[in-house]
CSV table of C-alpha atoms in Angstrom, one decimal:
chain,number,residue,atom,x,y,z
A,1124,MET,CA,105.5,79.7,91.4
A,1125,THR,CA,102.3,77.7,91.5
A,1126,ALA,CA,99.0,78.7,93.2
A,1127,ILE,CA,95.6,77.2,93.8
A,1128,LEU,CA,92.5,77.7,95.9
A,1129,ALA,CA,91.5,75.1,98.4
A,1130,ARG,CA,89.0,74.2,101.1
A,1131,LYS,CA,90.3,73.2,104.6
A,1132,LEU,CA,88.7,69.8,105.4
A,1133,GLY,CA,90.5,69.3,108.7
A,1134,MET,CA,93.5,67.6,110.3
A,1135,THR,CA,94.6,63.9,110.4
A,1136,GLN,CA,97.7,61.8,110.5
A,1137,VAL,CA,99.3,59.6,107.9
A,1138,PHE,CA,102.2,57.1,108.1
A,1139,ALA,CA,105.3,57.8,105.9
A,1140,GLU,CA,107.2,55.0,104.2
A,1141,ASP,CA,109.7,54.8,106.9
A,1142,GLY,CA,107.0,54.4,109.5
A,1143,HIS,CA,107.0,57.8,111.3
A,1144,VAL,CA,103.7,59.7,111.7
A,1145,GLU,CA,103.0,62.9,109.8
A,1146,ARG,CA,100.5,65.3,111.2
A,1147,VAL,CA,98.8,66.9,108.2
A,1148,THR,CA,96.0,69.2,107.2
A,1149,VAL,CA,93.8,67.9,104.4
A,1150,LEU,CA,93.0,70.5,101.7
A,1151,GLU,CA,90.4,70.0,98.9
A,1152,ALA,CA,92.4,71.9,96.2
A,1153,GLY,CA,90.7,72.8,92.9
A,1154,PRO,CA,90.0,72.2,90.2
A,1155,CYS,CA,90.3,75.9,89.6
A,1156,PRO,CA,89.4,77.3,86.1
A,1157,VAL,CA,91.5,80.4,85.0
A,1158,THR,CA,89.0,83.2,84.6
A,1159,ALA,CA,91.3,86.1,83.8
A,1160,ILE,CA,94.9,87.0,83.1
A,1161,ARG,CA,96.2,90.4,84.2
A,1162,THR,CA,99.2,91.8,82.3
A,1163,LEU,CA,101.6,94.7,83.1
A,1164,GLU,CA,100.8,96.4,79.8
A,1165,ARG,CA,97.0,96.4,80.1
A,1166,ASP,CA,96.4,96.2,83.9
A,1167,GLY,CA,99.6,97.6,85.4
A,1168,TYR,CA,100.4,94.3,87.1
A,1169,ASP,CA,100.9,90.6,86.3
A,1170,ALA,CA,98.4,88.1,87.9
A,1171,VAL,CA,96.2,85.1,87.3
A,1172,GLN,CA,92.6,84.9,88.5
A,1173,LEU,CA,91.3,81.6,89.6
A,1174,ALA,CA,87.7,80.5,90.5
A,1175,PHE,CA,86.8,77.8,93.1
A,1176,GLY,CA,83.7,76.3,94.7
A,1177,PRO,CA,80.8,75.2,92.5
A,1178,THR,CA,77.5,76.9,93.4
A,1179,LYS,CA,74.1,77.6,92.0
A,1180,GLU,CA,73.5,80.5,89.6
A,1181,LYS,CA,71.0,82.1,91.9
A,1182,HIS,CA,73.8,82.7,94.5
A,1183,LEU,CA,75.8,85.0,92.1
A,1184,SER,CA,75.1,88.4,90.6
A,1185,LYS,CA,74.6,88.9,86.9
A,1186,ALA,CA,78.0,90.6,86.7
A,1187,GLU,CA,79.7,87.6,88.3
A,1188,LEU,CA,77.9,85.1,86.1
A,1189,GLY,CA,78.8,87.1,83.0
A,1190,HIS,CA,82.4,87.2,83.9
A,1191,LEU,CA,82.6,83.5,84.5
A,1192,LYS,CA,80.7,82.6,81.4
A,1193,LYS,CA,83.0,84.8,79.3
A,1194,ALA,CA,85.9,82.6,80.6
A,1195,GLY,CA,83.9,79.4,79.9
A,1196,ALA,CA,83.7,78.6,83.6
A,1197,PRO,CA,80.7,77.2,85.5
A,1198,PRO,CA,79.2,79.2,88.4
A,1199,MET,CA,81.9,79.4,91.1
A,1200,ARG,CA,81.5,80.9,94.6
A,1201,HIS,CA,85.1,82.2,95.1
A,1202,VAL,CA,87.3,84.2,92.8
A,1203,ARG,CA,90.9,85.2,93.8
A,1204,GLU,CA,93.9,86.8,92.0
A,1205,PHE,CA,97.4,85.6,92.5
A,1206,ARG,CA,100.0,88.2,91.5
A,1207,GLY,CA,103.0,87.1,89.5
A,1208,GLU,CA,101.5,83.6,89.1
A,1209,ALA,CA,100.4,83.7,85.4
A,1210,GLY,CA,103.3,81.8,83.9
A,1211,GLU,CA,102.1,79.8,80.9
A,1212,LEU,CA,98.4,79.8,81.9
A,1213,SER,CA,95.7,81.1,79.7
A,1214,VAL,CA,91.9,81.8,80.2
A,1215,GLY,CA,89.9,78.6,80.0
A,1216,GLU,CA,92.6,76.3,81.4
A,1217,THR,CA,92.1,74.5,84.7
A,1218,VAL,CA,94.6,74.4,87.6
A,1219,THR,CA,94.6,71.1,89.6
A,1220,VAL,CA,96.6,69.5,92.4
A,1221,ASP,CA,98.8,68.0,89.7
A,1222,ALA,CA,100.7,71.3,89.7
A,1223,PHE,CA,102.2,70.4,93.1
A,1224,ASN,CA,104.7,67.7,94.0
A,1225,VAL,CA,105.5,65.9,97.2
A,1226,GLY,CA,108.2,67.8,99.1
A,1227,ASP,CA,107.2,71.3,97.7
A,1228,VAL,CA,107.3,74.0,100.3
A,1229,VAL,CA,104.2,76.1,100.3
A,1230,LYS,CA,102.6,79.0,102.1
A,1231,VAL,CA,98.9,79.0,102.9
A,1232,SER,CA,96.8,82.2,103.4
A,1233,GLY,CA,93.4,82.4,105.0
A,1234,VAL,CA,91.1,84.1,107.5
A,1235,SER,CA,91.8,82.9,111.1
A,1236,LYS,CA,89.2,81.7,113.4
A,1237,GLY,CA,87.2,84.5,115.1
A,1238,LYS,CA,87.3,84.5,118.9
A,1239,GLY,CA,85.1,87.4,119.6
A,1240,PHE,CA,85.9,90.1,122.3
A,1241,GLN,CA,88.8,88.9,124.5
A,1242,GLY,CA,90.7,90.3,127.4
A,1243,THR,CA,94.4,91.2,127.5
A,1244,ILE,CA,95.5,87.9,129.0
A,1245,LYS,CA,94.2,85.8,126.1
A,1246,ARG,CA,94.6,88.4,123.4
A,1247,HIS,CA,98.2,89.7,124.2
A,1248,ASN,CA,99.5,87.1,126.8
A,1249,PHE,CA,99.5,89.6,129.6
A,1250,LYS,CA,100.4,88.3,133.1
A,1251,ARG,CA,97.8,87.9,135.8
A,1252,GLY,CA,97.8,90.0,139.0
A,1253,PRO,CA,98.2,88.6,142.5
A,1254,LYS,CA,95.4,86.3,143.5
A,1255,SER,CA,95.8,86.6,147.3
A,1256,HIS,CA,95.4,89.3,150.0
A,1257,GLY,CA,92.1,90.6,148.7
A,1258,SER,CA,93.5,91.5,145.2
A,1259,HIS,CA,90.9,92.7,142.7
A,1260,ASN,CA,93.1,92.8,139.6
A,1261,VAL,CA,93.5,89.0,138.9
A,1262,ARG,CA,92.9,89.4,135.2
A,1263,ALA,CA,92.9,93.2,134.9
A,1264,PRO,CA,95.5,94.8,132.6
A,1265,GLY,CA,96.9,97.1,135.3
A,1266,SER,CA,98.0,100.7,134.8
A,1267,ILE,CA,97.6,102.0,131.2
A,1268,GLY,CA,99.2,105.4,131.5
A,1269,ALA,CA,100.5,108.1,133.9
A,1270,SER,CA,98.1,110.6,135.5
A,1271,ALA,CA,99.8,114.0,135.1
A,1272,THR,CA,102.0,113.4,132.0
A,1273,PRO,CA,100.7,112.9,129.4
A,1274,SER,CA,97.3,112.8,131.1
A,1275,ARG,CA,95.9,110.5,128.5
A,1276,VAL,CA,96.2,107.0,127.1
A,1277,LEU,CA,98.7,106.7,124.3
A,1278,LYS,CA,97.5,105.4,120.9
A,1279,GLY,CA,98.3,101.9,120.0
A,1280,LEU,CA,98.2,100.6,123.6
A,1281,ARG,CA,97.5,96.8,123.7
A,1282,GLY,CA,94.1,96.3,125.3
A,1283,ALA,CA,91.0,94.1,125.2
A,1284,GLY,CA,89.1,93.8,121.9
A,1285,HIS,CA,88.2,91.7,118.9
A,1286,MET,CA,90.5,88.7,118.6
A,1287,GLY,CA,91.1,86.6,115.4
A,1288,HIS,CA,89.2,86.8,112.2
A,1289,ARG,CA,92.0,88.4,110.3
A,1290,ARG,CA,94.1,87.4,107.3
A,1291,VAL,CA,97.0,85.1,108.3
A,1292,THR,CA,99.7,83.5,106.1
A,1293,GLN,CA,101.4,80.4,107.3
A,1294,LYS,CA,104.8,79.9,105.6
A,1295,GLY,CA,107.2,77.0,105.3
A,1296,LEU,CA,104.7,74.1,105.1
A,1297,THR,CA,105.7,71.0,103.2
A,1298,VAL,CA,103.4,69.0,100.9
A,1299,VAL,CA,103.3,65.4,102.3
A,1300,ASP,CA,101.0,63.8,99.7
A,1301,VAL,CA,99.1,64.7,96.5
A,1302,ARG,CA,96.0,62.8,95.5
A,1303,PRO,CA,94.8,63.9,92.1
A,1304,ASP,CA,91.9,61.4,91.9
A,1305,GLN,CA,90.4,63.1,95.0
A,1306,ASN,CA,91.7,66.6,94.4
A,1307,LEU,CA,93.4,66.4,97.8
A,1308,LEU,CA,96.6,68.1,99.0
A,1309,LEU,CA,98.0,66.9,102.3
A,1310,VAL,CA,100.2,69.6,104.0
A,1311,ARG,CA,102.4,69.1,107.1
A,1312,GLY,CA,101.2,71.1,110.1
A,1313,SER,CA,98.2,73.4,110.6
A,1314,VAL,CA,96.9,76.1,108.3
A,1315,PRO,CA,94.8,79.2,109.2
A,1316,GLY,CA,91.0,79.2,109.4
A,1317,PRO,CA,88.1,76.9,110.4
A,1318,ARG,CA,87.0,73.7,108.8
A,1319,ASN,CA,85.5,74.4,105.3
A,1320,GLY,CA,87.3,77.7,105.2
A,1321,VAL,CA,88.7,78.7,101.8
A,1322,VAL,CA,92.5,79.2,101.7
A,1323,GLU,CA,95.1,80.2,99.1
A,1324,VAL,CA,98.0,77.9,98.5
A,1325,ARG,CA,101.2,79.1,96.8
A,1326,THR,CA,104.6,77.6,96.4
A,1327,ASP,CA,106.9,79.4,98.9
A,1328,GLY,CA,109.9,80.9,97.1
């Protein structure tokens, strides 16, 4: 399996060789220096740690700067671990988009767009109430429990609340194009998160 950190730049469309249109998400992937290798013997699990997103030293703590300098990496904003991805990598190496090939099936993880406090119709796809004859429950959720038994609202009931802004993994996406000179990865379909959001890309399988 192959993994890399990327920034979502947005969506566009490209024409394939046979003329059909591919709707793709453009990801600025890497370069990601390897900052640590976790092993089963020492750490209890196998993983590789990658850094991404150049930044100024003043935006990092002394501990973060010391960790990056120990690995020979410049100041980086984001650090993530990918379990079971170490392979032949070692500290000091750099992972780039060259690790991916056109046709690879990948899964992309990120934090979805936050939509704030939403009602049950938008959040859980509830149906609307009647709109005629003086009805007052057009977008109300309706009954949420019996009165006598159990005389309370059961836990876990779907209701209004905070929507979005949670970790989401989109699976089964295909790499349409790889552009190493621009550090770009073009993936068919949409991926979680807003523009300029940081996502994790792994080969799926």
